[in-house]
Amino acid sequence: MFQQILDPIARSLVVSALCAALPLVLLFVLLGVFKAKAPFAALASLALSLVLAIVGWQMPVNQALSATAAGIFYGLFPILWILVNALWIYRLTVATPWFEVLGRTIRSISNDLRILAILIAFCFGALLESLAGFGAPVAISAAMLMAAGMKPLKSAIVSLLANTAPVAFGAMAAPIIALNGVTGLPLNELSAMAGRQTPFIALIVPLLLVFMVDGRRGVKQTWPVALVAGAAFGLAQFVTSNYFAVELTDVVAAVVTVAAVLLMLKVWQPKETVGMGGAVEAAGVPAVVSAGGTGGSAPQEGTTAAPGSGRSALPADPAIPTDNSRPEARQIWMAIAPYLIIIAVFSVAQIPAVMGWLSQIGSVTFAWPGLDITDSAGKPVAATKFKLDHLKATGTLLLFSGLLTMLLYKISASQGLRIYRDTAVQLRWTIVTVTAVLGLSFVMNLSGQTTTLGFALASAGGFFALLSPLIGWIGVALTGSDTSSNSLFGQMQATAAEQTGLSPVLMAAANSSAGVMGKMLSLQNLAVASAAVGLDGAEGTLFRKLIGWSLGLLALITMLIFLQSTPVLGWMVP
């Protein structure tokens, strides 16, 4: 048996905490200063944490290696099992003409770039985030906005800013599921808490988008529809995450918001229309729209920017279309069918009888081999127990949804398998990064390094409620992933919260909810946005344009989280 030690280095909590922070510092320095590739940085940090665990925290070698294996396995299943299957479904749609029909449906709704910024970047981007994540929302949204007539740089900025509110529940709630895995806190409570934080950001983001597109005039003329979009998205996020299924939070929110915006546009229209290149037209006069807009080049023919990469790599059927005519009703239903299938599959899985059956035969809990660990107080560490969902796993339900999508779209088994293989190949470095980060997280958690950090941070007292969101923001900005940030810092946040008398659920959820404000500044997302609009090398410009908005949104959610840690809004904590 291995018992964790709080202050193994020089018998000093401060010195031990500084040493425990070294793997994280190395990760940040390699990513932020030396701009090393994420897989290399994650592997180097994992190696350092292993050395510290064995030499510093006196963890037996076999248990340290077993902890690494547990983290790698958790990264593969369920986290990457979700991401691979989610991205596979997205690529299935791209391989058919129905993805273009979906884009044409959205563009046919309005020729006002301010409205399209809400529909494409905010709503459709959230739908892509719920399925694919890892750059797909930014890449596709930016390309579609540019096709509608928005200038390249502005398309990239709008798409990056929009990719905030849905990220905490993105990729079928992979960030929240990862948070549950490393902290052991109840998934439903973490989901509910995040669902009581992110809706306030969702309420603001559409207003910021129309301001970016058209300044104060945009806000003055389109605030009603922006407010409806933000309120619908936020309310749907709250209801779904608190009372339905955390995995479907962004899917439901995106669909509800599109419906709300469409209903709003039937009874209300802005007085003027801002079309291609910022041209203003009187209400009711069609604006001329062409691919690429002005001030930049359109994407190359036959390609769409690949999610999670810095260059165009995904095969697409045609070039981004300029046809804005509204498809027939049957075509629209076929275009949105994959998302309806996902909703249906997950809804069936929530039926009590089905849920009970899946829990009985589709899940198993066991002690991870080679781990026998207690904390510094002598209590068994919960993370040594592993819960393996197979049939009831989110990734498995997504796999079923993808198979149904193949049947509906008449995609052959060979083509489906080829697309699946290509998806796995596309994510190969993401797979290395995520498994290394989860290995790092498990080693730090099980060796006691995270607990040492948590106890040291607890010395900040009530001030930790202000520090916690900043930690999450830094994690996402540097790793480019809310899932990775939650895996790294989730347990530390929970430990520090317990020591300061704060709610572990509140602080762990804060890491996820506040962290997403750093998503728009991550090197990965900046590179994807630059490549998607044909402005390679514009990452620095995008960073400077967005850092103020990122810090402003961080300040707002930090204030909300601080108030939730006090009696003022403490009633919001589950």
Short mmCIF file of N, CA and C in Angstrom, two decimals, residues 231-386:
data_model
loop_
_atom_site.label_atom_id
_atom_site.label_comp_id
_atom_site.label_asym_id
_atom_site.label_seq_id
_atom_site.Cartn_x
_atom_site.Cartn_y
_atom_site.Cartn_z
N ALA A 231 -30.79 34.36 -24.92
CA ALA A 231 -31.69 33.86 -23.89
C ALA A 231 -32.14 32.43 -24.18
N ALA A 232 -32.44 32.13 -25.45
CA ALA A 232 -32.88 30.78 -25.82
C ALA A 232 -31.76 29.77 -25.58
N PHE A 233 -30.54 30.14 -25.98
CA PHE A 233 -29.40 29.23 -25.82
C PHE A 233 -29.12 28.99 -24.34
N GLY A 234 -29.07 30.06 -23.56
CA GLY A 234 -28.78 29.95 -22.13
C GLY A 234 -29.83 29.15 -21.39
N LEU A 235 -31.11 29.41 -21.69
CA LEU A 235 -32.18 28.69 -21.02
C LEU A 235 -32.15 27.20 -21.38
N ALA A 236 -31.91 26.90 -22.67
CA ALA A 236 -31.85 25.50 -23.09
C ALA A 236 -30.65 24.80 -22.45
N GLN A 237 -29.53 25.50 -22.34
CA GLN A 237 -28.36 24.93 -21.66
C GLN A 237 -28.69 24.59 -20.21
N PHE A 238 -29.34 25.52 -19.53
CA PHE A 238 -29.68 25.31 -18.12
C PHE A 238 -30.61 24.12 -17.94
N VAL A 239 -31.67 24.09 -18.72
CA VAL A 239 -32.67 23.04 -18.57
C VAL A 239 -32.09 21.67 -18.91
N THR A 240 -31.37 21.58 -20.03
CA THR A 240 -30.84 20.29 -20.47
C THR A 240 -29.78 19.76 -19.51
N SER A 241 -28.86 20.62 -19.09
CA SER A 241 -27.77 20.17 -18.21
C SER A 241 -28.26 19.84 -16.80
N ASN A 242 -29.34 20.48 -16.38
CA ASN A 242 -29.84 20.26 -15.02
C ASN A 242 -30.90 19.17 -14.92
N TYR A 243 -31.70 19.01 -15.98
CA TYR A 243 -32.85 18.12 -15.85
C TYR A 243 -32.96 17.04 -16.93
N PHE A 244 -32.06 17.06 -17.93
CA PHE A 244 -32.22 16.09 -19.00
C PHE A 244 -30.95 15.25 -19.14
N ALA A 245 -30.12 15.53 -20.13
CA ALA A 245 -28.91 14.74 -20.35
C ALA A 245 -27.76 15.69 -20.66
N VAL A 246 -26.71 15.61 -19.87
CA VAL A 246 -25.59 16.52 -20.03
C VAL A 246 -24.97 16.40 -21.43
N GLU A 247 -24.96 15.18 -21.99
CA GLU A 247 -24.34 14.98 -23.30
C GLU A 247 -25.05 15.76 -24.41
N LEU A 248 -26.34 16.01 -24.23
CA LEU A 248 -27.12 16.67 -25.28
C LEU A 248 -27.25 18.17 -25.08
N THR A 249 -26.57 18.72 -24.10
CA THR A 249 -26.78 20.12 -23.73
C THR A 249 -26.62 21.07 -24.92
N ASP A 250 -25.51 20.98 -25.62
CA ASP A 250 -25.26 21.91 -26.73
C ASP A 250 -26.10 21.59 -27.96
N VAL A 251 -26.38 20.31 -28.19
CA VAL A 251 -27.23 19.94 -29.32
C VAL A 251 -28.61 20.56 -29.16
N VAL A 252 -29.20 20.36 -27.98
CA VAL A 252 -30.53 20.92 -27.72
C VAL A 252 -30.49 22.44 -27.76
N ALA A 253 -29.48 23.03 -27.13
CA ALA A 253 -29.39 24.50 -27.09
C ALA A 253 -29.28 25.09 -28.49
N ALA A 254 -28.48 24.46 -29.36
CA ALA A 254 -28.31 24.97 -30.72
C ALA A 254 -29.61 24.87 -31.51
N VAL A 255 -30.28 23.73 -31.42
CA VAL A 255 -31.52 23.53 -32.17
C VAL A 255 -32.61 24.49 -31.67
N VAL A 256 -32.73 24.62 -30.37
CA VAL A 256 -33.73 25.53 -29.79
C VAL A 256 -33.45 26.97 -30.22
N THR A 257 -32.18 27.36 -30.23
CA THR A 257 -31.83 28.74 -30.59
C THR A 257 -32.13 29.03 -32.05
N VAL A 258 -31.82 28.08 -32.93
CA VAL A 258 -32.16 28.26 -34.35
C VAL A 258 -33.66 28.46 -34.51
N ALA A 259 -34.45 27.62 -33.84
CA ALA A 259 -35.91 27.74 -33.93
C ALA A 259 -36.38 29.09 -33.40
N ALA A 260 -35.81 29.54 -32.28
CA ALA A 260 -36.21 30.83 -31.69
C ALA A 260 -35.87 31.99 -32.62
N VAL A 261 -34.68 31.94 -33.22
CA VAL A 261 -34.27 33.01 -34.14
C VAL A 261 -35.17 33.03 -35.37
N LEU A 262 -35.48 31.86 -35.92
CA LEU A 262 -36.35 31.80 -37.10
C LEU A 262 -37.74 32.36 -36.80
N LEU A 263 -38.29 32.00 -35.65
CA LEU A 263 -39.60 32.53 -35.26
C LEU A 263 -39.53 34.04 -35.07
N MET A 264 -38.43 34.51 -34.49
CA MET A 264 -38.25 35.95 -34.29
C MET A 264 -38.20 36.69 -35.63
N LEU A 265 -37.50 36.12 -36.60
CA LEU A 265 -37.35 36.78 -37.90
C LEU A 265 -38.66 36.80 -38.69
N LYS A 266 -39.59 35.93 -38.33
CA LYS A 266 -40.89 35.95 -39.01
C LYS A 266 -41.73 37.16 -38.60
N VAL A 267 -41.50 37.65 -37.40
CA VAL A 267 -42.30 38.78 -36.90
C VAL A 267 -41.49 40.07 -36.76
N TRP A 268 -40.19 39.98 -36.97
CA TRP A 268 -39.34 41.16 -36.79
C TRP A 268 -38.15 41.09 -37.74
N GLN A 269 -37.78 42.25 -38.31
CA GLN A 269 -36.60 42.36 -39.16
C GLN A 269 -35.89 43.67 -38.83
N PRO A 270 -34.55 43.70 -38.91
CA PRO A 270 -33.84 44.96 -38.67
C PRO A 270 -34.20 45.99 -39.74
N LYS A 271 -34.08 47.26 -39.39
CA LYS A 271 -34.46 48.33 -40.31
C LYS A 271 -33.57 48.35 -41.55
N GLU A 272 -32.32 47.97 -41.37
CA GLU A 272 -31.37 47.95 -42.49
C GLU A 272 -30.70 46.59 -42.55
N THR A 273 -30.15 46.27 -43.70
CA THR A 273 -29.43 45.03 -43.91
C THR A 273 -27.97 45.33 -44.20
N VAL A 274 -27.08 44.68 -43.48
CA VAL A 274 -25.65 44.82 -43.73
C VAL A 274 -25.20 43.61 -44.53
N GLY A 275 -24.87 43.85 -45.80
CA GLY A 275 -24.50 42.76 -46.70
C GLY A 275 -23.01 42.67 -46.90
N MET A 276 -22.63 42.18 -48.07
CA MET A 276 -21.23 41.91 -48.39
C MET A 276 -20.35 43.15 -48.21
N GLY A 277 -19.24 42.96 -47.51
CA GLY A 277 -18.27 44.03 -47.34
C GLY A 277 -18.79 45.18 -46.50
N GLY A 278 -19.89 44.96 -45.75
CA GLY A 278 -20.45 45.99 -44.91
C GLY A 278 -21.41 46.92 -45.61
N ALA A 279 -21.78 46.61 -46.86
CA ALA A 279 -22.73 47.44 -47.59
C ALA A 279 -24.08 47.43 -46.89
N VAL A 280 -24.69 48.61 -46.77
CA VAL A 280 -25.96 48.75 -46.07
C VAL A 280 -27.09 48.88 -47.08
N GLU A 281 -28.12 48.06 -46.91
CA GLU A 281 -29.29 48.10 -47.78
C GLU A 281 -30.51 48.38 -46.93
N ALA A 282 -31.49 49.03 -47.51
CA ALA A 282 -32.75 49.25 -46.82
C ALA A 282 -33.44 47.91 -46.61
N ALA A 283 -34.29 47.82 -45.60
CA ALA A 283 -34.99 46.58 -45.31
C ALA A 283 -35.79 46.12 -46.52
N GLY A 284 -35.70 44.81 -46.82
CA GLY A 284 -36.46 44.25 -47.93
C GLY A 284 -35.74 44.25 -49.25
N VAL A 285 -34.59 44.96 -49.34
CA VAL A 285 -33.83 44.98 -50.58
C VAL A 285 -32.73 43.93 -50.50
N PRO A 286 -32.70 42.97 -51.40
CA PRO A 286 -31.69 41.90 -51.31
C PRO A 286 -30.29 42.45 -51.43
N ALA A 287 -29.40 41.92 -50.62
CA ALA A 287 -27.99 42.29 -50.71
C ALA A 287 -27.27 41.29 -51.59
N VAL A 288 -26.35 41.79 -52.38
CA VAL A 288 -25.59 40.89 -53.25
C VAL A 288 -24.53 40.19 -52.41
N VAL A 289 -24.46 38.87 -52.55
CA VAL A 289 -23.51 38.10 -51.77
C VAL A 289 -22.65 37.25 -52.69
N SER A 290 -21.37 37.17 -52.42
CA SER A 290 -20.51 36.31 -53.23
C SER A 290 -19.47 35.67 -52.33
N ALA A 291 -18.97 34.54 -52.76
CA ALA A 291 -17.99 33.82 -51.95
C ALA A 291 -16.73 34.63 -51.79
N GLY A 292 -16.23 34.64 -50.55
CA GLY A 292 -14.95 35.28 -50.29
C GLY A 292 -15.08 36.72 -49.87
N GLY A 293 -16.21 37.40 -50.18
CA GLY A 293 -16.36 38.77 -49.76
C GLY A 293 -15.29 39.64 -50.38
N THR A 294 -14.84 40.61 -49.61
CA THR A 294 -13.79 41.50 -50.07
C THR A 294 -12.64 41.46 -49.09
N GLY A 295 -11.49 41.84 -49.58
CA GLY A 295 -10.34 41.96 -48.70
C GLY A 295 -9.62 40.66 -48.42
N GLY A 296 -9.92 39.60 -49.18
CA GLY A 296 -9.22 38.34 -48.94
C GLY A 296 -9.60 37.32 -49.98
N SER A 297 -8.91 36.23 -49.98
CA SER A 297 -9.16 35.18 -50.95
C SER A 297 -10.08 34.13 -50.37
N ALA A 298 -10.86 33.49 -51.24
CA ALA A 298 -11.74 32.42 -50.81
C ALA A 298 -10.95 31.15 -50.60
N PRO A 299 -11.52 30.18 -49.87
CA PRO A 299 -10.82 28.91 -49.68
C PRO A 299 -10.57 28.22 -51.01
N GLN A 300 -9.57 27.38 -51.04
CA GLN A 300 -9.28 26.65 -52.26
C GLN A 300 -10.40 25.69 -52.58
N GLU A 301 -10.60 25.45 -53.86
CA GLU A 301 -11.67 24.56 -54.28
C GLU A 301 -11.40 23.14 -53.81
N GLY A 302 -12.53 22.47 -53.44
CA GLY A 302 -12.45 21.06 -53.10
C GLY A 302 -11.95 20.76 -51.71
N THR A 303 -11.70 21.80 -50.88
CA THR A 303 -11.22 21.53 -49.53
C THR A 303 -11.97 22.38 -48.54
N THR A 304 -12.01 21.86 -47.32
CA THR A 304 -12.55 22.60 -46.20
C THR A 304 -11.53 22.50 -45.10
N ALA A 305 -11.38 23.53 -44.28
CA ALA A 305 -10.36 23.48 -43.25
C ALA A 305 -10.61 22.32 -42.31
N ALA A 306 -9.57 21.59 -42.03
CA ALA A 306 -9.71 20.41 -41.18
C ALA A 306 -9.80 20.82 -39.72
N PRO A 307 -10.76 20.24 -38.97
CA PRO A 307 -10.84 20.52 -37.55
C PRO A 307 -9.56 20.12 -36.85
N GLY A 308 -9.04 21.04 -36.03
CA GLY A 308 -7.87 20.71 -35.24
C GLY A 308 -6.56 20.79 -35.99
N SER A 309 -6.57 21.32 -37.20
CA SER A 309 -5.30 21.42 -37.94
C SER A 309 -5.11 22.84 -38.41
N GLY A 310 -3.94 23.16 -38.83
CA GLY A 310 -3.67 24.50 -39.29
C GLY A 310 -3.71 24.64 -40.78
N ARG A 311 -4.22 23.66 -41.51
CA ARG A 311 -4.25 23.79 -42.96
C ARG A 311 -5.48 23.07 -43.49
N SER A 312 -5.82 23.33 -44.75
CA SER A 312 -6.96 22.69 -45.36
C SER A 312 -6.65 21.24 -45.65
N ALA A 313 -7.49 20.33 -45.12
CA ALA A 313 -7.18 18.92 -45.33
C ALA A 313 -8.41 18.06 -45.52
N LEU A 314 -9.58 18.52 -45.07
CA LEU A 314 -10.77 17.70 -45.18
C LEU A 314 -11.32 17.73 -46.59
N PRO A 315 -11.56 16.59 -47.22
CA PRO A 315 -12.16 16.61 -48.54
C PRO A 315 -13.60 17.05 -48.46
N ALA A 316 -14.01 17.89 -49.38
CA ALA A 316 -15.40 18.33 -49.44
C ALA A 316 -15.87 18.14 -50.87
N ASP A 317 -17.18 18.00 -51.07
CA ASP A 317 -17.69 17.73 -52.40
C ASP A 317 -17.46 18.91 -53.35
N PRO A 318 -18.16 20.04 -53.15
CA PRO A 318 -17.89 21.20 -53.98
C PRO A 318 -17.10 22.23 -53.21
N ALA A 319 -16.72 23.30 -53.88
CA ALA A 319 -16.19 24.45 -53.16
C ALA A 319 -17.36 25.05 -52.38
N ILE A 320 -17.04 25.93 -51.42
CA ILE A 320 -18.11 26.52 -50.62
C ILE A 320 -19.09 27.23 -51.56
N PRO A 321 -20.38 26.87 -51.49
CA PRO A 321 -21.34 27.32 -52.49
C PRO A 321 -21.76 28.77 -52.32
N THR A 322 -22.24 29.34 -53.39
CA THR A 322 -22.78 30.69 -53.35
C THR A 322 -24.29 30.67 -53.53
N ASP A 323 -24.88 29.49 -53.76
CA ASP A 323 -26.31 29.37 -53.95
C ASP A 323 -27.01 29.55 -52.61
N ASN A 324 -27.81 30.61 -52.48
CA ASN A 324 -28.50 30.89 -51.24
C ASN A 324 -30.00 30.62 -51.32
N SER A 325 -30.45 29.92 -52.37
CA SER A 325 -31.87 29.60 -52.48
C SER A 325 -32.26 28.59 -51.42
N ARG A 326 -33.48 28.72 -50.93
CA ARG A 326 -33.93 27.85 -49.84
C ARG A 326 -34.23 26.45 -50.36
N PRO A 327 -33.64 25.42 -49.77
CA PRO A 327 -33.93 24.05 -50.21
C PRO A 327 -35.38 23.67 -49.91
N GLU A 328 -35.82 22.58 -50.52
CA GLU A 328 -37.15 22.08 -50.25
C GLU A 328 -37.21 21.52 -48.83
N ALA A 329 -38.44 21.42 -48.31
CA ALA A 329 -38.63 20.97 -46.93
C ALA A 329 -38.01 19.59 -46.70
N ARG A 330 -38.19 18.68 -47.67
CA ARG A 330 -37.64 17.34 -47.51
C ARG A 330 -36.12 17.38 -47.43
N GLN A 331 -35.50 18.25 -48.24
CA GLN A 331 -34.04 18.36 -48.23
C GLN A 331 -33.55 18.90 -46.89
N ILE A 332 -34.30 19.85 -46.33
CA ILE A 332 -33.92 20.42 -45.03
C ILE A 332 -33.96 19.35 -43.95
N TRP A 333 -35.02 18.53 -43.96
CA TRP A 333 -35.13 17.46 -42.97
C TRP A 333 -33.99 16.46 -43.12
N MET A 334 -33.64 16.16 -44.35
CA MET A 334 -32.52 15.23 -44.58
C MET A 334 -31.20 15.83 -44.10
N ALA A 335 -31.04 17.14 -44.28
CA ALA A 335 -29.80 17.81 -43.90
C ALA A 335 -29.60 17.81 -42.38
N ILE A 336 -30.69 17.96 -41.64
CA ILE A 336 -30.57 18.01 -40.17
C ILE A 336 -30.79 16.64 -39.53
N ALA A 337 -31.02 15.61 -40.36
CA ALA A 337 -31.33 14.28 -39.84
C ALA A 337 -30.29 13.72 -38.87
N PRO A 338 -28.96 13.86 -39.15
CA PRO A 338 -27.98 13.30 -38.20
C PRO A 338 -28.12 13.85 -36.79
N TYR A 339 -28.44 15.14 -36.70
CA TYR A 339 -28.57 15.75 -35.37
C TYR A 339 -29.87 15.31 -34.69
N LEU A 340 -30.91 15.10 -35.49
CA LEU A 340 -32.16 14.58 -34.94
C LEU A 340 -31.98 13.13 -34.48
N ILE A 341 -31.19 12.37 -35.23
CA ILE A 341 -30.91 10.98 -34.84
C ILE A 341 -30.17 10.94 -33.51
N ILE A 342 -29.19 11.80 -33.34
CA ILE A 342 -28.44 11.85 -32.08
C ILE A 342 -29.36 12.17 -30.92
N ILE A 343 -30.21 13.18 -31.12
CA ILE A 343 -31.16 13.55 -30.06
C ILE A 343 -32.07 12.38 -29.73
N ALA A 344 -32.55 11.69 -30.77
CA ALA A 344 -33.46 10.56 -30.56
C ALA A 344 -32.76 9.42 -29.81
N VAL A 345 -31.53 9.07 -30.23
CA VAL A 345 -30.81 7.97 -29.58
C VAL A 345 -30.55 8.28 -28.11
N PHE A 346 -30.10 9.50 -27.82
CA PHE A 346 -29.82 9.85 -26.43
C PHE A 346 -31.09 9.99 -25.61
N SER A 347 -32.19 10.41 -26.26
CA SER A 347 -33.46 10.51 -25.56
C SER A 347 -33.97 9.13 -25.17
N VAL A 348 -33.85 8.18 -26.08
CA VAL A 348 -34.26 6.79 -25.77
C VAL A 348 -33.41 6.25 -24.62
N ALA A 349 -32.12 6.57 -24.63
CA ALA A 349 -31.22 6.08 -23.58
C ALA A 349 -31.56 6.66 -22.21
N GLN A 350 -32.34 7.76 -22.17
CA GLN A 350 -32.71 8.38 -20.90
C GLN A 350 -34.03 7.84 -20.35
N ILE A 351 -34.74 7.04 -21.13
CA ILE A 351 -35.97 6.42 -20.62
C ILE A 351 -35.61 5.52 -19.44
N PRO A 352 -36.28 5.67 -18.30
CA PRO A 352 -35.87 4.93 -17.09
C PRO A 352 -35.64 3.44 -17.31
N ALA A 353 -36.53 2.76 -18.04
CA ALA A 353 -36.37 1.33 -18.25
C ALA A 353 -35.12 1.03 -19.07
N VAL A 354 -34.90 1.83 -20.12
CA VAL A 354 -33.71 1.64 -20.96
C VAL A 354 -32.45 2.00 -20.18
N MET A 355 -32.51 3.09 -19.44
CA MET A 355 -31.34 3.50 -18.64
C MET A 355 -30.98 2.43 -17.62
N GLY A 356 -31.99 1.86 -16.98
CA GLY A 356 -31.73 0.81 -16.01
C GLY A 356 -31.11 -0.42 -16.65
N TRP A 357 -31.63 -0.79 -17.83
CA TRP A 357 -31.09 -1.95 -18.54
C TRP A 357 -29.64 -1.71 -18.97
N LEU A 358 -29.37 -0.51 -19.49
CA LEU A 358 -28.01 -0.18 -19.91
C LEU A 358 -27.06 -0.15 -18.72
N SER A 359 -27.52 0.36 -17.59
CA SER A 359 -26.67 0.42 -16.40
C SER A 359 -26.36 -0.98 -15.89
N GLN A 360 -27.33 -1.90 -16.06
CA GLN A 360 -27.16 -3.25 -15.55
C GLN A 360 -26.18 -4.07 -16.39
N ILE A 361 -26.32 -3.97 -17.72
CA ILE A 361 -25.48 -4.82 -18.59
C ILE A 361 -24.41 -4.02 -19.33
N GLY A 362 -24.48 -2.69 -19.27
CA GLY A 362 -23.57 -1.87 -20.07
C GLY A 362 -22.55 -1.11 -19.27
N SER A 363 -22.34 -1.50 -18.00
CA SER A 363 -21.39 -0.78 -17.17
C SER A 363 -20.79 -1.73 -16.14
N VAL A 364 -19.51 -1.55 -15.85
CA VAL A 364 -18.85 -2.38 -14.85
C VAL A 364 -17.85 -1.52 -14.08
N THR A 365 -17.78 -1.73 -12.77
CA THR A 365 -16.84 -1.01 -11.91
C THR A 365 -15.85 -2.00 -11.31
N PHE A 366 -14.57 -1.65 -11.36
CA PHE A 366 -13.55 -2.56 -10.84
C PHE A 366 -12.36 -1.75 -10.30
N ALA A 367 -11.57 -2.40 -9.46
CA ALA A 367 -10.35 -1.77 -8.94
C ALA A 367 -9.27 -1.86 -10.01
N TRP A 368 -8.63 -0.72 -10.31
CA TRP A 368 -7.60 -0.74 -11.34
C TRP A 368 -6.40 -1.57 -10.86
N PRO A 369 -5.93 -2.50 -11.68
CA PRO A 369 -4.84 -3.39 -11.26
C PRO A 369 -3.58 -2.62 -10.85
N GLY A 370 -2.99 -3.06 -9.75
CA GLY A 370 -1.70 -2.50 -9.34
C GLY A 370 -1.78 -1.25 -8.51
N LEU A 371 -2.99 -0.76 -8.20
CA LEU A 371 -3.12 0.46 -7.41
C LEU A 371 -3.71 0.13 -6.04
N ASP A 372 -2.99 0.53 -4.99
CA ASP A 372 -3.46 0.38 -3.61
C ASP A 372 -2.99 1.63 -2.87
N ILE A 373 -3.83 2.66 -2.88
CA ILE A 373 -3.39 3.99 -2.45
C ILE A 373 -4.37 4.57 -1.43
N THR A 374 -3.83 5.21 -0.40
CA THR A 374 -4.65 6.00 0.53
C THR A 374 -4.12 7.43 0.54
N ASP A 375 -4.98 8.35 0.93
CA ASP A 375 -4.54 9.75 1.02
C ASP A 375 -3.74 9.96 2.29
N SER A 376 -3.34 11.18 2.57
CA SER A 376 -2.47 11.46 3.72
C SER A 376 -3.17 11.17 5.04
N ALA A 377 -4.51 11.13 5.01
CA ALA A 377 -5.27 10.83 6.23
C ALA A 377 -5.54 9.33 6.38
N GLY A 378 -5.09 8.53 5.42
CA GLY A 378 -5.28 7.09 5.50
C GLY A 378 -6.55 6.57 4.87
N LYS A 379 -7.31 7.44 4.16
CA LYS A 379 -8.55 7.02 3.50
C LYS A 379 -8.25 6.57 2.07
N PRO A 380 -8.92 5.50 1.61
CA PRO A 380 -8.70 5.03 0.23
C PRO A 380 -9.00 6.12 -0.79
N VAL A 381 -8.18 6.21 -1.82
CA VAL A 381 -8.36 7.21 -2.88
C VAL A 381 -9.37 6.67 -3.89
N ALA A 382 -10.40 7.45 -4.16
CA ALA A 382 -11.49 6.98 -5.03
C ALA A 382 -11.03 6.69 -6.45
N ALA A 383 -10.00 7.40 -6.92
CA ALA A 383 -9.58 7.27 -8.32
C ALA A 383 -8.97 5.91 -8.64
N THR A 384 -8.75 5.07 -7.61
CA THR A 384 -8.23 3.73 -7.88
C THR A 384 -9.34 2.80 -8.38
N LYS A 385 -10.58 3.22 -8.22
CA LYS A 385 -11.72 2.48 -8.75
C LYS A 385 -12.03 2.99 -10.15
N PHE A 386 -12.27 2.08 -11.06
CA PHE A 386 -12.52 2.46 -12.46
C PHE A 386 -13.90 2.00 -12.87
#
